[in-house]
């Protein structure tokens, strides 16, 4: 784990990220808050591309919790069976849809606690929805962010909650909203787990990763 970078270095890092891509976007396809919740819940241990392929047809016929309930668990399975853990995920999608209809009038709540109470929705999923749909500066820490944060020194921590706190504590406020998207994309395409593309990295000179590649 690298040591925590100082404020000025972190500001320079995110200034560069912003210059390269001012409005980074999540890569999960969705049409409303509900389909975003479902897509992020389905993305656990799956790729965004795989989830998008599975949900393309699903969201055309079930873009509300009411329509998803009408489709039923077996109907959901037929659409998402290319995704890992699809049976359990289909069960959770139906359960969370029922809760949204019965307790929230079919609307997605905008509180972390309420979101985390939904089956299949953890802290990361809740933070993604709060950030992408409601515009909260919440930080959804996945394996990419955990890796980048600890390698670089941007936001080191021994677990995802510690990394989340490090982002909130050390990344300047004006970069908070897009911070997790910049970090995810950087980890997905540049600072990869096995073969980081350090030669193409725009923050290489500021990063503390000792095993940099050429």
mmCIF file of C-alpha atoms in Angstrom:
data_model
loop_
_atom_site.group_PDB
_atom_site.id
_atom_site.type_symbol
_atom_site.label_atom_id
_atom_site.label_comp_id
_atom_site.label_asym_id
_atom_site.label_seq_id
_atom_site.Cartn_x
_atom_site.Cartn_y
_atom_site.Cartn_z
ATOM 1 C CA UNK A 1 0.000 0.000 0.000
ATOM 2 C CA UNK A 2 1.406 3.378 -0.997
ATOM 3 C CA UNK A 3 1.400 6.257 1.458
ATOM 4 C CA UNK A 4 -1.243 8.963 1.146
ATOM 5 C CA UNK A 5 -0.375 11.615 -1.447
ATOM 6 C CA UNK A 6 -0.500 15.268 -0.444
ATOM 7 C CA UNK A 7 -3.329 17.629 -1.395
ATOM 8 C CA UNK A 8 -1.474 19.456 -4.170
ATOM 9 C CA UNK A 9 -0.433 16.225 -5.894
ATOM 10 C CA UNK A 10 -3.988 14.879 -5.751
ATOM 11 C CA UNK A 11 -5.333 18.136 -7.162
ATOM 12 C CA UNK A 12 -2.888 17.885 -10.063
ATOM 13 C CA UNK A 13 -3.918 14.263 -10.705
ATOM 14 C CA UNK A 14 -7.608 15.116 -10.936
ATOM 15 C CA UNK A 15 -6.903 18.242 -12.953
ATOM 16 C CA UNK A 16 -5.311 15.938 -15.518
ATOM 17 C CA UNK A 17 -8.199 13.447 -15.363
ATOM 18 C CA UNK A 18 -10.655 16.302 -15.896
ATOM 19 C CA UNK A 19 -8.678 17.727 -18.823
ATOM 20 C CA UNK A 20 -8.660 14.302 -20.487
ATOM 21 C CA UNK A 21 -12.381 13.639 -19.909
ATOM 22 C CA UNK A 22 -14.444 16.419 -18.362
ATOM 23 C CA UNK A 23 -17.682 14.440 -17.968
ATOM 24 C CA UNK A 24 -16.859 10.768 -17.349
ATOM 25 C CA UNK A 25 -19.851 8.435 -17.466
ATOM 26 C CA UNK A 26 -20.636 5.047 -16.016
ATOM 27 C CA UNK A 27 -20.709 2.292 -18.625
ATOM 28 C CA UNK A 28 -23.846 0.456 -17.460
ATOM 29 C CA UNK A 29 -26.817 1.156 -19.717
ATOM 30 C CA UNK A 30 -30.007 2.326 -17.998
ATOM 31 C CA UNK A 31 -33.059 4.453 -18.754
ATOM 32 C CA UNK A 32 -34.151 5.533 -15.267
ATOM 33 C CA UNK A 33 -33.272 5.181 -11.596
ATOM 34 C CA UNK A 34 -34.907 1.760 -11.355
ATOM 35 C CA UNK A 35 -33.030 0.224 -14.279
ATOM 36 C CA UNK A 36 -29.810 1.722 -12.888
ATOM 37 C CA UNK A 37 -30.394 -0.064 -9.563
ATOM 38 C CA UNK A 38 -31.065 -3.337 -11.383
ATOM 39 C CA UNK A 39 -28.066 -2.963 -13.698
ATOM 40 C CA UNK A 40 -25.638 -2.214 -10.868
ATOM 41 C CA UNK A 41 -27.021 -5.095 -8.780
ATOM 42 C CA UNK A 42 -26.539 -7.436 -11.748
ATOM 43 C CA UNK A 43 -22.967 -6.217 -12.292
ATOM 44 C CA UNK A 44 -21.561 -7.920 -9.177
ATOM 45 C CA UNK A 45 -18.900 -10.390 -10.376
ATOM 46 C CA UNK A 46 -19.798 -9.565 -13.980
ATOM 47 C CA UNK A 47 -18.549 -7.141 -16.616
ATOM 48 C CA UNK A 48 -20.480 -4.029 -17.592
ATOM 49 C CA UNK A 49 -20.482 -5.226 -21.201
ATOM 50 C CA UNK A 50 -21.982 -8.552 -20.169
ATOM 51 C CA UNK A 51 -24.678 -6.843 -18.134
ATOM 52 C CA UNK A 52 -25.493 -4.448 -20.971
ATOM 53 C CA UNK A 53 -25.917 -7.348 -23.390
ATOM 54 C CA UNK A 54 -28.311 -9.071 -20.998
ATOM 55 C CA UNK A 55 -30.361 -6.006 -20.087
ATOM 56 C CA UNK A 56 -30.774 -4.564 -23.572
ATOM 57 C CA UNK A 57 -33.883 -6.660 -24.241
ATOM 58 C CA UNK A 58 -34.931 -6.888 -20.578
ATOM 59 C CA UNK A 59 -35.247 -3.134 -20.064
ATOM 60 C CA UNK A 60 -37.318 -2.769 -23.234
ATOM 61 C CA UNK A 61 -40.104 -4.798 -21.626
ATOM 62 C CA UNK A 62 -39.448 -4.221 -17.900
ATOM 63 C CA UNK A 63 -38.224 -0.715 -17.071
ATOM 64 C CA UNK A 64 -40.322 -0.322 -13.900
ATOM 65 C CA UNK A 65 -40.657 -2.536 -10.821
ATOM 66 C CA UNK A 66 -44.282 -3.217 -11.716
ATOM 67 C CA UNK A 67 -43.351 -4.526 -15.164
ATOM 68 C CA UNK A 68 -40.501 -6.585 -13.681
ATOM 69 C CA UNK A 69 -42.910 -8.243 -11.238
ATOM 70 C CA UNK A 70 -45.273 -9.000 -14.115
ATOM 71 C CA UNK A 71 -42.382 -10.642 -15.979
ATOM 72 C CA UNK A 72 -41.643 -12.845 -12.979
ATOM 73 C CA UNK A 73 -38.503 -14.563 -11.750
ATOM 74 C CA UNK A 74 -38.374 -17.135 -14.567
ATOM 75 C CA UNK A 75 -38.855 -14.393 -17.130
ATOM 76 C CA UNK A 76 -35.955 -12.429 -15.643
ATOM 77 C CA UNK A 77 -33.780 -15.558 -15.670
ATOM 78 C CA UNK A 78 -34.362 -16.030 -19.399
ATOM 79 C CA UNK A 79 -32.905 -12.564 -20.016
ATOM 80 C CA UNK A 80 -29.938 -12.652 -17.612
ATOM 81 C CA UNK A 81 -28.784 -16.278 -17.719
ATOM 82 C CA UNK A 82 -25.556 -15.232 -19.471
ATOM 83 C CA UNK A 83 -24.547 -13.372 -16.261
ATOM 84 C CA UNK A 84 -22.846 -15.125 -13.356
ATOM 85 C CA UNK A 85 -25.041 -16.019 -10.345
ATOM 86 C CA UNK A 86 -28.096 -15.298 -12.507
ATOM 87 C CA UNK A 87 -30.590 -17.332 -10.466
ATOM 88 C CA UNK A 88 -29.826 -15.561 -7.206
ATOM 89 C CA UNK A 89 -29.696 -12.200 -8.984
ATOM 90 C CA UNK A 90 -33.097 -12.797 -10.618
ATOM 91 C CA UNK A 91 -34.540 -13.640 -7.205
ATOM 92 C CA UNK A 92 -33.134 -10.401 -5.759
ATOM 93 C CA UNK A 93 -34.434 -8.318 -8.684
ATOM 94 C CA UNK A 94 -37.955 -9.605 -8.056
ATOM 95 C CA UNK A 95 -37.644 -9.099 -4.287
ATOM 96 C CA UNK A 96 -36.333 -5.535 -4.571
ATOM 97 C CA UNK A 97 -39.002 -4.729 -7.164
ATOM 98 C CA UNK A 98 -41.724 -5.918 -4.800
ATOM 99 C CA UNK A 99 -40.312 -3.813 -1.959
ATOM 100 C CA UNK A 100 -40.151 -0.727 -4.203
ATOM 101 C CA UNK A 101 -43.803 -1.193 -5.182
ATOM 102 C CA UNK A 102 -45.098 -2.000 -1.696
ATOM 103 C CA UNK A 103 -43.009 0.422 0.376
ATOM 104 C CA UNK A 104 -41.945 3.219 -1.987
ATOM 105 C CA UNK A 105 -44.803 3.537 -4.465
ATOM 106 C CA UNK A 106 -42.646 2.120 -7.242
ATOM 107 C CA UNK A 107 -40.050 4.890 -6.870
ATOM 108 C CA UNK A 108 -36.357 4.459 -6.089
ATOM 109 C CA UNK A 109 -35.465 6.116 -2.751
ATOM 110 C CA UNK A 110 -32.578 8.578 -2.612
ATOM 111 C CA UNK A 111 -31.149 7.579 0.765
ATOM 112 C CA UNK A 112 -28.242 5.183 1.206
ATOM 113 C CA UNK A 113 -29.909 3.366 4.105
ATOM 114 C CA UNK A 114 -33.107 2.779 2.123
ATOM 115 C CA UNK A 115 -31.184 1.592 -0.925
ATOM 116 C CA UNK A 116 -29.007 -0.746 1.125
ATOM 117 C CA UNK A 117 -32.126 -2.324 2.605
ATOM 118 C CA UNK A 118 -33.056 -3.681 -0.838
ATOM 119 C CA UNK A 119 -32.081 -7.314 -1.594
ATOM 120 C CA UNK A 120 -28.903 -7.528 -3.664
ATOM 121 C CA UNK A 121 -28.062 -3.860 -3.100
ATOM 122 C CA UNK A 122 -24.926 -3.208 -1.077
ATOM 123 C CA UNK A 123 -23.019 -0.061 -0.221
ATOM 124 C CA UNK A 124 -21.302 0.108 -3.616
ATOM 125 C CA UNK A 125 -24.575 -0.192 -5.552
ATOM 126 C CA UNK A 126 -26.235 2.399 -3.324
ATOM 127 C CA UNK A 127 -23.360 4.831 -3.854
ATOM 128 C CA UNK A 128 -23.447 4.364 -7.639
ATOM 129 C CA UNK A 129 -27.168 5.176 -7.732
ATOM 130 C CA UNK A 130 -26.813 8.158 -5.390
ATOM 131 C CA UNK A 131 -23.986 9.543 -7.511
ATOM 132 C CA UNK A 132 -25.188 8.807 -11.033
ATOM 133 C CA UNK A 133 -28.900 9.450 -10.587
ATOM 134 C CA UNK A 134 -29.236 11.854 -7.672
ATOM 135 C CA UNK A 135 -25.961 13.745 -8.117
ATOM 136 C CA UNK A 136 -24.636 13.055 -4.621
ATOM 137 C CA UNK A 137 -20.816 13.106 -4.280
ATOM 138 C CA UNK A 138 -20.890 9.493 -3.055
ATOM 139 C CA UNK A 139 -17.991 7.177 -3.831
ATOM 140 C CA UNK A 140 -18.647 3.649 -5.097
ATOM 141 C CA UNK A 141 -15.437 1.739 -4.424
ATOM 142 C CA UNK A 142 -14.980 -1.339 -6.598
ATOM 143 C CA UNK A 143 -11.906 -3.490 -7.254
ATOM 144 C CA UNK A 144 -10.563 -0.970 -9.794
ATOM 145 C CA UNK A 145 -10.740 1.977 -7.383
ATOM 146 C CA UNK A 146 -9.338 -0.119 -4.531
ATOM 147 C CA UNK A 147 -6.363 -1.082 -6.711
ATOM 148 C CA UNK A 148 -5.718 2.404 -8.119
ATOM 149 C CA UNK A 149 -6.138 4.070 -4.735
ATOM 150 C CA UNK A 150 -3.631 1.787 -3.049
ATOM 151 C CA UNK A 151 -1.097 1.614 -5.871
ATOM 152 C CA UNK A 152 -0.980 5.328 -6.523
ATOM 153 C CA UNK A 153 -1.433 6.766 -3.041
ATOM 154 C CA UNK A 154 -4.496 8.772 -4.132
ATOM 155 C CA UNK A 155 -6.750 7.049 -1.610
ATOM 156 C CA UNK A 156 -5.049 4.117 0.140
ATOM 157 C CA UNK A 157 -6.950 1.955 2.605
ATOM 158 C CA UNK A 158 -7.058 -1.589 3.912
ATOM 159 C CA UNK A 159 -10.658 -2.155 2.812
ATOM 160 C CA UNK A 160 -13.272 -0.541 0.562
ATOM 161 C CA UNK A 161 -14.764 1.575 3.349
ATOM 162 C CA UNK A 162 -11.320 2.959 4.240
ATOM 163 C CA UNK A 163 -10.691 3.804 0.576
ATOM 164 C CA UNK A 164 -14.122 5.451 0.344
ATOM 165 C CA UNK A 165 -13.285 7.597 3.372
ATOM 166 C CA UNK A 166 -9.872 8.472 1.929
ATOM 167 C CA UNK A 167 -11.549 9.716 -1.253
ATOM 168 C CA UNK A 168 -13.959 11.852 0.769
ATOM 169 C CA UNK A 169 -11.175 13.177 3.013
ATOM 170 C CA UNK A 170 -8.408 13.844 0.493
ATOM 171 C CA UNK A 171 -9.850 14.524 -2.969
ATOM 172 C CA UNK A 172 -10.737 18.214 -3.445
ATOM 173 C CA UNK A 173 -14.450 18.978 -3.242
ATOM 174 C CA UNK A 174 -14.682 20.241 -6.816
ATOM 175 C CA UNK A 175 -13.602 16.804 -8.092
ATOM 176 C CA UNK A 176 -15.735 14.691 -5.745
ATOM 177 C CA UNK A 177 -18.729 14.205 -8.035
ATOM 178 C CA UNK A 178 -16.794 12.501 -10.839
ATOM 179 C CA UNK A 179 -13.959 11.065 -8.720
ATOM 180 C CA UNK A 180 -15.125 7.475 -8.695
ATOM 181 C CA UNK A 181 -15.765 7.451 -12.455
ATOM 182 C CA UNK A 182 -12.291 8.778 -13.232
ATOM 183 C CA UNK A 183 -10.736 6.210 -10.913
ATOM 184 C CA UNK A 184 -12.815 3.292 -12.238
ATOM 185 C CA UNK A 185 -12.035 4.108 -15.868
ATOM 186 C CA UNK A 186 -8.350 4.595 -15.055
ATOM 187 C CA UNK A 187 -8.244 1.206 -13.346
ATOM 188 C CA UNK A 188 -10.226 -0.533 -16.073
ATOM 189 C CA UNK A 189 -8.199 0.705 -19.048
ATOM 190 C CA UNK A 190 -4.787 1.892 -17.778
ATOM 191 C CA UNK A 191 -3.945 0.759 -14.243
ATOM 192 C CA UNK A 192 -5.021 -2.826 -14.907
ATOM 193 C CA UNK A 193 -4.472 -5.557 -12.346
ATOM 194 C CA UNK A 194 -2.005 -7.781 -14.173
ATOM 195 C CA UNK A 195 -0.487 -5.595 -16.870
ATOM 196 C CA UNK A 196 -0.786 -1.903 -15.981
ATOM 197 C CA UNK A 197 -0.154 0.326 -18.981
ATOM 198 C CA UNK A 198 2.143 2.700 -17.110
ATOM 199 C CA UNK A 199 3.684 3.928 -20.351
ATOM 200 C CA UNK A 200 0.296 5.348 -21.372
ATOM 201 C CA UNK A 201 -0.568 6.703 -17.917
ATOM 202 C CA UNK A 202 -1.140 10.444 -17.663
ATOM 203 C CA UNK A 203 -0.299 10.493 -13.936
ATOM 204 C CA UNK A 204 2.755 8.222 -14.048
ATOM 205 C CA UNK A 205 5.103 10.900 -12.728
ATOM 206 C CA UNK A 206 2.852 11.485 -9.703
ATOM 207 C CA UNK A 207 2.006 7.859 -8.896
ATOM 208 C CA UNK A 208 3.788 5.968 -6.114
ATOM 209 C CA UNK A 209 3.406 2.482 -7.632
ATOM 210 C CA UNK A 210 6.864 0.932 -7.329
ATOM 211 C CA UNK A 211 6.445 -1.756 -10.005
ATOM 212 C CA UNK A 212 5.762 0.573 -12.904
ATOM 213 C CA UNK A 213 5.941 -0.957 -16.374
ATOM 214 C CA UNK A 214 7.570 0.625 -19.380
#
